[in-house]
Short mmCIF file of C-alpha atoms in Angstrom, two decimals:
data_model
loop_
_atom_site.label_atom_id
_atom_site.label_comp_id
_atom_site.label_asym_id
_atom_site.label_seq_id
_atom_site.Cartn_x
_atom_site.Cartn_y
_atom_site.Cartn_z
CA UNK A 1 0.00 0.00 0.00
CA UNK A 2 1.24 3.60 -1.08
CA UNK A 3 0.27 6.81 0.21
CA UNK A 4 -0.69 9.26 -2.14
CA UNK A 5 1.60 10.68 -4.50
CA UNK A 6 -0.15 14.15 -3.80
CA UNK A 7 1.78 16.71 -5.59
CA UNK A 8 4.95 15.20 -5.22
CA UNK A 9 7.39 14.93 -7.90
CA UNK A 10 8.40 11.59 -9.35
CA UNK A 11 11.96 10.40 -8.18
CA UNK A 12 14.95 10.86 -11.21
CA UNK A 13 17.71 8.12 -11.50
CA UNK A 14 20.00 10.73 -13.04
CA UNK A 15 19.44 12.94 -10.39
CA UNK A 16 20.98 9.65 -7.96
CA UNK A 17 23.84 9.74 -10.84
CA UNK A 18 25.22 12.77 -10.44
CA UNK A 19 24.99 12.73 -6.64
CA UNK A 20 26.86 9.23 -7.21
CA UNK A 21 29.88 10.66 -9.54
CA UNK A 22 30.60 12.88 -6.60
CA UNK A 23 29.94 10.77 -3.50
CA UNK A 24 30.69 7.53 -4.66
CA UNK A 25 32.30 5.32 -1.78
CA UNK A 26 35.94 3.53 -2.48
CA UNK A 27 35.42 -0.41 -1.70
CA UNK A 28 38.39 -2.31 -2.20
CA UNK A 29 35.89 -4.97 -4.40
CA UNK A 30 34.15 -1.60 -6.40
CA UNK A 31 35.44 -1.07 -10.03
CA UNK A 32 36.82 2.89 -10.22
CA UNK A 33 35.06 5.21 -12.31
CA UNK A 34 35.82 3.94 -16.25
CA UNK A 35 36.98 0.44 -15.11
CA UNK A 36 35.64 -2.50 -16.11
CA UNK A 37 34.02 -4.53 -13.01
CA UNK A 38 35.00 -7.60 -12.19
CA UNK A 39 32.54 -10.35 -11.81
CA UNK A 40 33.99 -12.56 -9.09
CA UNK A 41 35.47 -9.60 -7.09
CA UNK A 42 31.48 -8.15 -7.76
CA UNK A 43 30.23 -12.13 -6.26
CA UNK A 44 32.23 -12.59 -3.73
CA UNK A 45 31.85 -8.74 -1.85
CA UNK A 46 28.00 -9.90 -2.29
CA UNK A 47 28.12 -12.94 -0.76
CA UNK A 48 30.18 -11.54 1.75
CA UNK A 49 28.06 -8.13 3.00
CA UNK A 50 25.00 -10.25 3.62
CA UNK A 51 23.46 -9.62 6.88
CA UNK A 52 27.16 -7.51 7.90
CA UNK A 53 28.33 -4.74 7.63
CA UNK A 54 30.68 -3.34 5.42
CA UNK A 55 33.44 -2.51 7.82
CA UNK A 56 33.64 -5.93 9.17
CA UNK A 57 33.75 -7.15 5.52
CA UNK A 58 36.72 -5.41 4.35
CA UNK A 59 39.63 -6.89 6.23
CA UNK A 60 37.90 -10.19 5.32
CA UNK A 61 37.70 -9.72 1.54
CA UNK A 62 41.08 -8.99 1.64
CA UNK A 63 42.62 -11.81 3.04
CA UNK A 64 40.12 -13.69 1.28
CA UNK A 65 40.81 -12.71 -2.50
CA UNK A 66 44.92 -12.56 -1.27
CA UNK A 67 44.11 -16.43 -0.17
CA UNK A 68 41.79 -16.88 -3.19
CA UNK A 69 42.72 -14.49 -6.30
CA UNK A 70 40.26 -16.50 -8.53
CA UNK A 71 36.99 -17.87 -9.05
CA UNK A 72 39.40 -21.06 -9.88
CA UNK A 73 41.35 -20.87 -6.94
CA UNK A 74 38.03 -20.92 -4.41
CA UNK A 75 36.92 -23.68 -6.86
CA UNK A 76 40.60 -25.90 -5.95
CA UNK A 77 40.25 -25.27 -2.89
CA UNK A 78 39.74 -27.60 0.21
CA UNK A 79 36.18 -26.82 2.28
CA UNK A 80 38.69 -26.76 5.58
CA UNK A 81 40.50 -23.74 3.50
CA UNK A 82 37.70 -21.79 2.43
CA UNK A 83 35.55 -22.38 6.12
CA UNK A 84 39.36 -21.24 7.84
CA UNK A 85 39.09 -18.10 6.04
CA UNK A 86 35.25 -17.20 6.23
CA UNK A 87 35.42 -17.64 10.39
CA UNK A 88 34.32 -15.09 12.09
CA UNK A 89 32.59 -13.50 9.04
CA UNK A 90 29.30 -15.73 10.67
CA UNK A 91 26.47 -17.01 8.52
CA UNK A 92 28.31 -20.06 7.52
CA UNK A 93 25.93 -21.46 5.12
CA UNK A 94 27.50 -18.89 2.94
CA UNK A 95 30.68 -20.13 3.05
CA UNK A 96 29.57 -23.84 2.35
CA UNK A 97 27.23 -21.94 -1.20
CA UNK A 98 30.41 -20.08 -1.85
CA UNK A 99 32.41 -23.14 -2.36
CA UNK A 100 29.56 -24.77 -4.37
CA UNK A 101 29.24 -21.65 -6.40
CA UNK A 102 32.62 -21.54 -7.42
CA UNK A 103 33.12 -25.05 -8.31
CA UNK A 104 29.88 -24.88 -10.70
CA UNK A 105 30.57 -21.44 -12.29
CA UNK A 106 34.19 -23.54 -13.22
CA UNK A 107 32.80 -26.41 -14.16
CA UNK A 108 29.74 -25.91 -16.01
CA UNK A 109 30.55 -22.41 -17.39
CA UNK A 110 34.06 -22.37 -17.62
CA UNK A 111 35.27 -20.19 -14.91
CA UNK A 112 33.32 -16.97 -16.50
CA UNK A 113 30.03 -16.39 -14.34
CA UNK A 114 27.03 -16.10 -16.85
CA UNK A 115 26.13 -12.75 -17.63
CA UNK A 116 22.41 -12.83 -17.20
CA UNK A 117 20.25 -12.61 -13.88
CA UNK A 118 17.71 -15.31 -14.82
CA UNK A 119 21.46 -17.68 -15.54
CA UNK A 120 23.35 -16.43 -12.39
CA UNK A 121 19.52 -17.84 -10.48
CA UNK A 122 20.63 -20.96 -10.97
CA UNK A 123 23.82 -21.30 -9.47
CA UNK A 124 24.37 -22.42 -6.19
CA UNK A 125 23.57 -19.63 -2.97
CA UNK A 126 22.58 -16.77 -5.02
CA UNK A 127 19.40 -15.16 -4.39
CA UNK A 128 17.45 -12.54 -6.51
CA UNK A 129 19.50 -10.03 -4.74
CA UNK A 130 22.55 -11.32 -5.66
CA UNK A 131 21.84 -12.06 -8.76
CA UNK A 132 20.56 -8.65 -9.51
CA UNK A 133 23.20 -7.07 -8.13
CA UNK A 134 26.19 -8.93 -9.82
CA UNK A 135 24.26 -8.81 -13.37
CA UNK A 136 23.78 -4.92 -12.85
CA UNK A 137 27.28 -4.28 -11.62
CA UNK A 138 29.56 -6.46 -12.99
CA UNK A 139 27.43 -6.73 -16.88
CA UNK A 140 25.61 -3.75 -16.57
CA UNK A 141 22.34 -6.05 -17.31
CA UNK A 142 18.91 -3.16 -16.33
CA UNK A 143 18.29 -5.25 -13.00
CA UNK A 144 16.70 -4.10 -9.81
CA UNK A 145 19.14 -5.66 -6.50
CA UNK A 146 17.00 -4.38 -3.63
CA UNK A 147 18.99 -5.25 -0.03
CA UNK A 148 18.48 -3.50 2.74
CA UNK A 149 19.27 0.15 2.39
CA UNK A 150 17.57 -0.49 -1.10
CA UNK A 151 14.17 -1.51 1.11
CA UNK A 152 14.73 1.67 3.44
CA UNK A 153 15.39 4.00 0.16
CA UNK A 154 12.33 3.27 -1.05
CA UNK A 155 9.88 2.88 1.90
CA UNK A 156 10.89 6.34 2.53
CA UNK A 157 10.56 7.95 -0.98
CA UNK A 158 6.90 6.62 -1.56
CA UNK A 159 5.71 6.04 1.67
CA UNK A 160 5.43 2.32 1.65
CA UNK A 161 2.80 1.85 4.94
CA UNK A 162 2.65 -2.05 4.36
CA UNK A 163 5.66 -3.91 7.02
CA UNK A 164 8.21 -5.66 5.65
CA UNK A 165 9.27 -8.50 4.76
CA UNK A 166 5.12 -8.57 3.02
CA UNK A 167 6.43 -5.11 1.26
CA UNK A 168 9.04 -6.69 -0.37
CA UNK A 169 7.65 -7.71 -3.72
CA UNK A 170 5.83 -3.96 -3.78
CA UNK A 171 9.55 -2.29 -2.82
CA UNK A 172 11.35 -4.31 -5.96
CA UNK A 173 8.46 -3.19 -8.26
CA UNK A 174 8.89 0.35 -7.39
CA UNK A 175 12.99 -0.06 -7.65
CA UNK A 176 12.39 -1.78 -10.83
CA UNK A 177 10.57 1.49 -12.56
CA UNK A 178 13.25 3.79 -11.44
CA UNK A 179 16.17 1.70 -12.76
CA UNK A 180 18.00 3.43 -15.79
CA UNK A 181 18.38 1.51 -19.35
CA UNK A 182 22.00 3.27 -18.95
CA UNK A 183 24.22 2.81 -16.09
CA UNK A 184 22.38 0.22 -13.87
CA UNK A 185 25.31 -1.13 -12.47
CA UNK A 186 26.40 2.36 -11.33
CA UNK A 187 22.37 3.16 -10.41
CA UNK A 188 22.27 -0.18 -8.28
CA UNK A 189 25.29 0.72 -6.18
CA UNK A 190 24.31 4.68 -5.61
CA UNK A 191 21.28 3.76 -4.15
CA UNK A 192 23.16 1.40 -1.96
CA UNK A 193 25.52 3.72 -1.03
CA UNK A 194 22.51 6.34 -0.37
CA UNK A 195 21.25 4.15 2.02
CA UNK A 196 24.49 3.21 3.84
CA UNK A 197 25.99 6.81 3.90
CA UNK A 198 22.27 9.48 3.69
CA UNK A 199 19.42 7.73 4.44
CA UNK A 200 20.51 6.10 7.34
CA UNK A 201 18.14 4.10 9.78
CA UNK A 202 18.30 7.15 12.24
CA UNK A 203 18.70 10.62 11.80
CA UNK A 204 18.88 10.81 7.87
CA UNK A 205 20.75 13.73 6.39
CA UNK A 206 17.67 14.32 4.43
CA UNK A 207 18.99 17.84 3.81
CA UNK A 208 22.00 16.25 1.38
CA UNK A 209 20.00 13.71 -0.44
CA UNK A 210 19.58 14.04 -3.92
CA UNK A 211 15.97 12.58 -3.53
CA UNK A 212 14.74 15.23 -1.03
CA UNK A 213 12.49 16.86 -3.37
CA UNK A 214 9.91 13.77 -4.23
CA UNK A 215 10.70 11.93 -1.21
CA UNK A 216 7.13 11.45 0.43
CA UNK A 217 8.21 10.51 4.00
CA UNK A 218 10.23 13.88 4.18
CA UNK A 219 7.74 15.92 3.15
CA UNK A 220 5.54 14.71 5.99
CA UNK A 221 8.50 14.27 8.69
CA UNK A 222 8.05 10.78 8.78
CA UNK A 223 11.42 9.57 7.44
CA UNK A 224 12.31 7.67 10.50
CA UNK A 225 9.00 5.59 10.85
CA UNK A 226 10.08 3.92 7.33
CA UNK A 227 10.23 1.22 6.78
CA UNK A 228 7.72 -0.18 8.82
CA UNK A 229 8.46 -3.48 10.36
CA UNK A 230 6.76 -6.51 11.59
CA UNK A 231 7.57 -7.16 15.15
CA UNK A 232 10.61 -10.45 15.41
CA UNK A 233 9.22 -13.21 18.17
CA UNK A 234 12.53 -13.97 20.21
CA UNK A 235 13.97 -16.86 20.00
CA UNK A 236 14.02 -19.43 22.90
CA UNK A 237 17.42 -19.60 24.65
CA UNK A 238 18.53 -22.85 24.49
CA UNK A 239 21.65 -24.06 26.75
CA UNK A 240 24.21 -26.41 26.78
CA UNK A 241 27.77 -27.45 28.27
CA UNK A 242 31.17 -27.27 26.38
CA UNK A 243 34.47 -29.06 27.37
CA UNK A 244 38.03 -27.66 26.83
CA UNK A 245 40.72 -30.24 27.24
CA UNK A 246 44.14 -29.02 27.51
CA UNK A 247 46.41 -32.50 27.09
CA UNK A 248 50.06 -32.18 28.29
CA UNK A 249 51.79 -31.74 24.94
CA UNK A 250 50.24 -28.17 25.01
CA UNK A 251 46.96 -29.25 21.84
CA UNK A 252 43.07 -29.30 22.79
CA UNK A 253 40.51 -31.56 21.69
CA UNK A 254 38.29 -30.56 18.50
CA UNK A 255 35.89 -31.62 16.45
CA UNK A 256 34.17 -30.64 13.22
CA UNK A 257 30.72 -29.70 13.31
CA UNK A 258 28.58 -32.05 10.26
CA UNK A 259 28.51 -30.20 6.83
CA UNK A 260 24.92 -28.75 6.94
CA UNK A 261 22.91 -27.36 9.72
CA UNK A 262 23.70 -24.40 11.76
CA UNK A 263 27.56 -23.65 11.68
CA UNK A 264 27.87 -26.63 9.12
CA UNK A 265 31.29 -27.45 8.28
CA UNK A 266 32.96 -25.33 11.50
CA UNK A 267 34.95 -26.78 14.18
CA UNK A 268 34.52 -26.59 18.21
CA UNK A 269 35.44 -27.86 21.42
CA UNK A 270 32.88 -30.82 21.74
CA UNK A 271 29.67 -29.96 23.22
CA UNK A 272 26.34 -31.01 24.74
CA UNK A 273 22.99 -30.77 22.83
CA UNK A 274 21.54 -27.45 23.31
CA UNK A 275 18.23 -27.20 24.82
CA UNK A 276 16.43 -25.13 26.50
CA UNK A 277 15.84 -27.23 29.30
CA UNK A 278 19.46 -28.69 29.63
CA UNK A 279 20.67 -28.88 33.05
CA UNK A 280 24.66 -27.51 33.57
CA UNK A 281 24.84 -29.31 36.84
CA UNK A 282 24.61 -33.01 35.23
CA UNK A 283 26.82 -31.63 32.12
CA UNK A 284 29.84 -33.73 33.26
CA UNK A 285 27.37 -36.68 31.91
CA UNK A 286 28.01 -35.35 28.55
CA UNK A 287 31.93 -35.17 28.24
CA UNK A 288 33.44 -37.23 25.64
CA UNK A 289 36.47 -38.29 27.84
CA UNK A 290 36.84 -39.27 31.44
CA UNK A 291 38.76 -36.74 33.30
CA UNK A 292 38.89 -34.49 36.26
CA UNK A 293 36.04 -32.02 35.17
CA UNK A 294 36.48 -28.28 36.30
CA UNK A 295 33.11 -26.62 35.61
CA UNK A 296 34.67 -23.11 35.08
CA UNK A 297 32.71 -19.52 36.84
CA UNK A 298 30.71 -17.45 34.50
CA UNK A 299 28.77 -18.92 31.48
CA UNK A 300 29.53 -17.78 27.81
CA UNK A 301 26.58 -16.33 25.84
CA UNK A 302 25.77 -15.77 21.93
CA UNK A 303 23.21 -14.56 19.76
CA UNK A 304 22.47 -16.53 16.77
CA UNK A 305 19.89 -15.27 14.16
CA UNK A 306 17.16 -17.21 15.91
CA UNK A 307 18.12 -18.18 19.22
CA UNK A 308 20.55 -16.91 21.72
CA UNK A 309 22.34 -19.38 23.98
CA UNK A 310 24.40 -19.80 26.91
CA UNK A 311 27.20 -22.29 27.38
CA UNK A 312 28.24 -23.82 30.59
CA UNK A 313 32.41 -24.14 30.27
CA UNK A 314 33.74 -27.03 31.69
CA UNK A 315 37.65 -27.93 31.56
CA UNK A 316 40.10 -30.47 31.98
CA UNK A 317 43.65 -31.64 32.07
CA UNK A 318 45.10 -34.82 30.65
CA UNK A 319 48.09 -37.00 29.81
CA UNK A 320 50.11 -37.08 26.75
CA UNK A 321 49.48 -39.44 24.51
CA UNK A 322 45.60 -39.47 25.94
CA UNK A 323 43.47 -40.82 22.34
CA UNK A 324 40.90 -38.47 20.68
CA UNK A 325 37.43 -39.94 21.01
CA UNK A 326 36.36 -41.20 17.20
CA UNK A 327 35.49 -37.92 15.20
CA UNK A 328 37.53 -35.95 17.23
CA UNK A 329 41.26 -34.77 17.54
CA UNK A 330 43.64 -32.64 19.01
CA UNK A 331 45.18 -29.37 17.90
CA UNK A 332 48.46 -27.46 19.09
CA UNK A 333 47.07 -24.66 21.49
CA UNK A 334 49.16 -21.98 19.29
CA UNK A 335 47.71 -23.28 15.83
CA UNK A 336 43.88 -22.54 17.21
CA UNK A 337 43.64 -19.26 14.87
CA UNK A 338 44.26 -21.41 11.86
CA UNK A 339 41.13 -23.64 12.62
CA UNK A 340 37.61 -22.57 11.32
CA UNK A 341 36.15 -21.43 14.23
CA UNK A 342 33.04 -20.06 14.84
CA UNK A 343 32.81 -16.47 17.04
CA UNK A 344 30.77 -18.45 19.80
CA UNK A 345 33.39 -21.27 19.94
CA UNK A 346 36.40 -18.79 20.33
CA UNK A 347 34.51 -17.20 23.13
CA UNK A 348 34.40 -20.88 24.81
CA UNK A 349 38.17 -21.10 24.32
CA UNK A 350 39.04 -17.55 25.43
CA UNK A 351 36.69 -17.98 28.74
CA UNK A 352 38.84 -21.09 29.58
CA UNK A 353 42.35 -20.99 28.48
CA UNK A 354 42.39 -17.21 29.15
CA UNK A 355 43.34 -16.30 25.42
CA UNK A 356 43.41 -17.38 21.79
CA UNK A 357 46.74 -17.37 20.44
CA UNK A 358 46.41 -14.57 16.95
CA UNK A 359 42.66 -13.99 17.17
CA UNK A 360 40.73 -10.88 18.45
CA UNK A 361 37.56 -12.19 20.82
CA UNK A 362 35.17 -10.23 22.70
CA UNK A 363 34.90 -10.83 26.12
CA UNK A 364 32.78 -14.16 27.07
CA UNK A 365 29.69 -13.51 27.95
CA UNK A 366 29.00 -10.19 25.71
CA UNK A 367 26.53 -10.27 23.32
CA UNK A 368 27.55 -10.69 19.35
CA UNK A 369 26.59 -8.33 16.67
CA UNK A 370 26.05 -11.07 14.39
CA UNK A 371 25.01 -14.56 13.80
CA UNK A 372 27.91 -17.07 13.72
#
């Protein structure tokens, strides 16, 4: 559902342009001004900056494309390799699609990413928005890629009273209209960057926007009620118990989580089932090796996308030459950064050995920003 249009004027893509030539952010994946994009560099900063931000991306797509220059490298590549360098990014279903995306794009089209949005559909972990996006920016294809400052854009400039996610479909329609036959790779990213840098979720600089003019919301000083929402239902916390062994040669025990399901592919200290009923006092039931069991002060939380959860730590010491339990194994203390693991897992490590060895952890029991 709209509001009225009223007398308001009807938004003008080259008006976004120019604003764009000027203000135009420098990503380390975004083609400069008269380059040619690249399509993998284009795929992968997509993949990458769903659901996080773009500062926590960059450091990340770095290492990433230094690790992985090519859509053929990523395709070569081991899963361990390519879930090692996504940790901490969180969302690890992405990494797992990334890997499949790669090795089809190689395999069934040669290593050159089809140039169409209805083709790129059909590959492996990419979405309409992705595929939008990379057939706008990196083939300049007239493609609407509506993400989230897209939604907020747009909400705002026509008034869009109907709460997301139902709005969706009417937000791409209206996105679709305004998209240029020239320049929609350079369109799709300038409203992106309008979002991220102007029409922010709070306090807008309405008074710099190129849109200010035929922007609805504005003209009734509603900007910051758009877009409207449907309320979230918390999840349940669910709890459980982890178990840090430190054996005498200086490794801990780890294991690697099953390929699919929630942090799929990712390795951890072993742990209990997590339920929101579990009971830490009978945890030690759960250990996969019989030892002297500390159960460690404090409890380590984390927020997943739909649940958060709070892990009872418990630790131990054993002998050398102690066996790994089948499925499991042990890992030199000062190799730990090298393993794929997940932010909630370092936080286990950190709250019982003290530190991680070449990683950067928040403090156990804070809250994450993101879903690992």
């Amino acid at each position: 559902m709209l509001t009225p249009a009223s007398s308001a004027t009807k938004p003008d893509p080259q008006d976004l342009l120019a604003w764009y030539d000027r203000h135009r952010r420098d990503l380390p994946w975004r083609a400069k001004p008269a380059e040619t994009a690249n399509p993998y560099r284009v795929w992968l900063s997509e993949i990458m900056l769903q659901q996080t931000t773009v500062a926590a991306v960059k450091p990340y797509y770095l290492k990433f494309l230094e690790r992985f220059p090519t859509v053929e490298a990523l395709a070569d590549a081991p899963s361990e390799a390519v879930m090692q360098a996504w940790a901490g990014l969180g969302y690890y279903s992405r990494a797992r699609n990334l890997h499949a995306c790669a090795k089809a794009v190689v395999e069934k089209h040669g290593g050159r990413f089809p140039a169409t949005e209805a083709d790129l559909l059909k590959l492996p972990g990419i979405g309409a928005y992705t595929a939008a996006a990379v057939a706008a920016i990196a083939f300049n294809e007239k493609a609407a890629a509506v993400d989230g400052n897209v939604e907020r854009v747009m909400s705002r400039l026509y008034m869009v009273e109907e709460p997301l996610p139902k709005a969706k479909p009417l937000i791409r329609s209206l996105t679709e209209e305004l998209v240029p036959e020239d320049r929609p790779g350079d369109f799709a990213q300038a409203v992106m960057d309008l979002g991220a840098t102007i029409c922010t979720p709070k306090r807008p600089a309405c008074a710099l926007c190129p849109w200010m003019v035929p922007c609805r919301a504005r003209a009734e000083g509603l900007q910051e009620t758009f877009p409207k929402k449907q309320k979230k239902e918390a999840g349940q916390l669910r709890k459980g118990a982890a178990f840090v062994v430190l054996r005498a040669d200086d490794t801990i025990l780890l294991r690697t989580r099953p390929p699919t399901g929630l942090l799929g592919g990712m390795v951890e200290p072993p742990t209990s089932e997590w339920m929101p009923d579990y009971e830490p006092s009978r945890a030690v039931l759960d250990a996969p090796i019989e030892a002297r069991w500390q159960r460690l002060p404090g409890i380590v939380r984390h927020v997943f996308t739909h649940f958060p959860l709070e892990l009872t730590v418990l630790f131990a010491k054993v002998a050398r030459g102690t066996p790994a339990p089948d499925d499991m194994r042990w890992t030199p203390r000062l190799q730990l950064h090298e393993e794929a693991l997940p932010g909630a897992m370092k936080k286990v490590l950190v709250h019982a050995l003290g530190e991680l060895p070449g990683a950067k952890v928040k403090a156990s029991g804070q809250k994450a920003t993101k879903g690992a």
